[in-house]
Every structure is written in C-alpha cells, then in structure tokens.
Amino acid sequence: MNQTRSGPRRIVTILGLFAIVAGACNSSASPSPSSAAASASQAAASQAAVASASAAPAITPAPIAAGPGPNGGVVVSWFVGLGAGGQPQQLAAEANFVDAFNKAQKDVYISLEIYNNNVAGSILKTQIAAGNAPDIIGPVGVEGLNLFRDQLLDLAPLIAKTNYSVPGVDPKLVDFFKLGENNATVGVPFATYPSFLYYNKDLFDEAGLPYPPSKVGDLYQGKPWDMAAVRELGMKLTVDKNGNDATSANFDPANVVQWGFDMQYADNSPLAESSLFGASSFLAADGKSAQIPEAVSTGEKWYNDGVWKDHFIPSASQINSDLLDKGNEFESGNLAMNESHSWFTCCVYPAAPAKPKVKQFGFAIAPSYNGTITAKLHADTFSLLKTTKNPDAAFKALTALVGSSELLTLYGAFPANPAQQDAFFKATDANFPGVKLDWSVPQAMLAYPDVPNHQSWVPNYAKAKSAWQAFQNKYRASAGVDIDAGLATLKTTLQGVFDEVAAP
C-alpha cells in the first residue's frame, strides 16, 4: 500500500523493472493513422501502432511499503498503454524520464506502469473496479479517453490554483480537452496531430497546375480555396490510362491510373471524412438522441459523387489495388492530394529498401466550406483519475510530462507548445532530404480544430462506431448507394445503440 493506491505498488526504477503485460501485436502507435497499409488503426497519435512486446519479460516489481517514495516524495503512479508509449523502443526512454524527474526533486515520486495497448484498457478497468487505480493515464487520445469518461478528474480547479498555462498555445487547443462529463477539462495541450493537405508536386507540375495555397485567406487561381475548388482541381488531376483527365469527354472511368483527392486513413468514419464540411456529432445536444448532422449529409454526398460520378476519389477496390499500394494511396505516387494529419509523414515513403515514388511533396491548408475551415485534429494528452488521493502531486507530475520535449520526440508528436516545435520540424525534415516542407501550414491548422471532435464520446461508443463505419464502407464499395436513405437507416441504428446503455 501507499499514499495513492491500496494494494502492492508496481514501481519502475532505474534498474529497468517494467510492469509490462505482453500480448499480440496491436495497431495503435504514436503517429495514429486509422488504417496504415490496410491494417494499422492509428499509426501514431492520438490516435498509434504498438509493436508486440512479447520479447520483453513480464516483470512485476516488488511492492514498496506504504509511505513516501525513495526520494521522499508522494508516490504518483503513471499508467502507459492506452495510446502511444508501449513500443519496445520507448520503454527505456520513459524510464529514464521518470528516473531523472525523481532525482531532480523530492516532492513527488513517479512510479511507472507500462502495458501493451491491446490489454491496457482492460487492465485499467480492472484496477479501477478493484480500487487500485493509477493517478495519471497517458499519453492517450480522444478515443482512449472515451473509455474512461466518467472516471476523469476535472483539471480546471488545479489549472486555476497553479496558474498553469503554456504561452502561445491557441485557446481552441485548451478548449479541445473539455471532453469529460459536464464539459470537464480532462487534459491539457501536449501532443497534437493537425490535419492539412499533402500534395504531390510532380503531379501538379505534370498537369501544369499551380500548387494549392499555403496561407489562410489565399485564393486559388482567383477563387476561394474551398471544397468546390478541390473538386474541380481533383478532376483535372485524375487521369485514365490514355492520359485523359476526368474533365474530358474522352475520360475512361473504368481505367483510372491516377486520382485527384482522398482523405486517407480516416478510420472509415463519416464524421472524420465529412469534417471538412464542419465539425459534428451523431449525438444531439440532449446527450441521448441520435442525429444526422448537415455536415455529414452534405459531406458524404460530396464524397459519393466524387467516387462514382466525378471519379476523382478512389473506390474501396481501387484503394486496395496495386496502383494505390494496397491502401497507402499517397505513397503510391498516384494520388495528387491527401487530407491527413502530421503523423502521416510516417507513411509518405515506403520502408527501405524500397525507393520513394513521391519525389517532391508539399503542405497546403485545408479547404474551406461556406467560408469556414475545419481541420480535424488528433491529439494526445495526460489525464488524472478522480480516485487520485493526491491531486496536487499528481498534477505536478502531469505538468512535467506535458512539458517534456524528450517525450514529444519519443512519441513523434507535433508539439502544442510553439517553443518546442522547431526541434520537431528539424527532426522530421531530416527524413526528407531535398524536400522543403512548409511547417507554417500545420501550425496554422491548429487554430481550426473540429469541435466536437470526430472521435468524441457517444453512448455505447464502440458499437456506434461499428455502425457508422459500416455505412461508409458500403458507399465506398458499391455504386448507387442512396446516401439519404442510408443515413436515415444509420440514425435509427444509432438510436437503438444509444438506447441500449440507457435501458434498465
């Protein structure tokens, strides 16, 4: 027992004792694509593919006696595994951070627990039920926080008490983490993965088209940079095997070899895909009714037409073809524009020894709709559980974690703190010699997050997610889907899913 939890304590010390529960490979790593090469469901962020740690020993460190930690400080437990942090190459760095923190002061002693991503959620639920919950969880994204929404401590009083803030962080990022019950602040800005447009410069040059805008407010060929412009440009950049683009009367939609646009690795989610048309939720304001937001209805019709009528967006079978590298569309060199997140830099080039097919690429701002930009956001944070016995000590440890440049680098994250961003830019640029990336683009897009977030909580979240993914999978796989009818059916399905948790 100790000051924060009952029962034996799992401690990680400099000797390298890790509480790791080994398991099969899972798909959740620091960069977070929803489906990397058809199998990774969040290859980073905050939302990330955790490699198997089966080669690492499953060690339960000896418990320490009740009372202060070895440095004399209040023991605060840090639980890793809900998002990034469980990859074998990350374990030593996390332990080193903890050791350095514990040696640098005597108020707080962090104890570290690391679990594989595929079992971490179940283990944490068990610990909470047994009254043996940790103090801090993270890094964790919105979907991970959904699992423990009613267990998260509102940090607003601690933030006010300590006057905690990070200079230069956009207020919208602070508000982004008002995700808990009653709009509680359950995290602070740490690791972000802003979304923006990746474009293949060589395909633009080949078509004789200017690059899309890199600054908010800039026009494209004298017109607003909006969803109408993306459609028009996307069709000009879509080419059949005879070299005809999709605006030509001679275009052959049965033999497309290059496509103009897609939102790759969007987790088969209508909310994510339609976020360019505005932030929305399938849950109405009353917290119990299903709804079909206008942004989803408009957006899914736009995408459906783009796939089956205008042909500048690939269908499911085309995405999984060799032409589009069986799922990694942009990496194939045959997709001109891809709306994705900063973590997608992991996936522009294939693994060595394969040679890159995309020679030159750039960043452009997300297009607007009705004059408004919405750039969906993935973000990881650290949260405190309500059961913590020492919220002040736990919050001190949390702010140290959030302030660590080393951990941000370890997790491959775009720092929310502007003072930490240059190091991230330089580290990423080193992976792309000869390519000049305009980092002002993702910096600007941080001011346009989707609130509500496309991964925000709804009742019975996992089952609801399966329902809306089924809707999107159907329209992408089959021509002739009636979007209005499909969405009406989805609303009825979601209402039943929501009602299941409300039923006695």
PDB file of C-alpha atoms in Angstrom, residues 53 67 73 75 144 156 158 177 210-211 288 329 429 493:
ATOM      1  CA  ALA A  53       6.409  -6.579 -26.605  1.00  0.00           C
ATOM      2  CA  GLY A  67       4.589   5.934   2.678  1.00  0.00           C
ATOM      3  CA  GLY A  73       8.112  12.389  -2.305  1.00  0.00           C
ATOM      4  CA  VAL A  75       4.117   8.407  -4.836  1.00  0.00           C
ATOM      5  CA  GLY A 144      -8.999   6.264 -25.304  1.00  0.00           C
ATOM      6  CA  ALA A 156      -9.858  23.177 -14.204  1.00  0.00           C
ATOM      7  CA  LEU A 158      -5.884  22.601 -10.450  1.00  0.00           C
ATOM      8  CA  PHE A 177      -9.863  18.890 -23.980  1.00  0.00           C
ATOM      9  CA  PRO A 210      -0.258  25.854 -59.581  1.00  0.00           C
ATOM     10  CA  TYR A 211       0.156  24.428 -56.094  1.00  0.00           C
ATOM     11  CA  LYS A 288     -29.260  10.742 -25.769  1.00  0.00           C
ATOM     12  CA  GLU A 329      -2.683   5.865 -51.622  1.00  0.00           C
ATOM     13  CA  ASP A 429      12.870  17.361 -42.175  1.00  0.00           C
ATOM     14  CA  THR A 493     -29.488   2.070 -35.819  1.00  0.00           C
TER      15      THR A 493
END
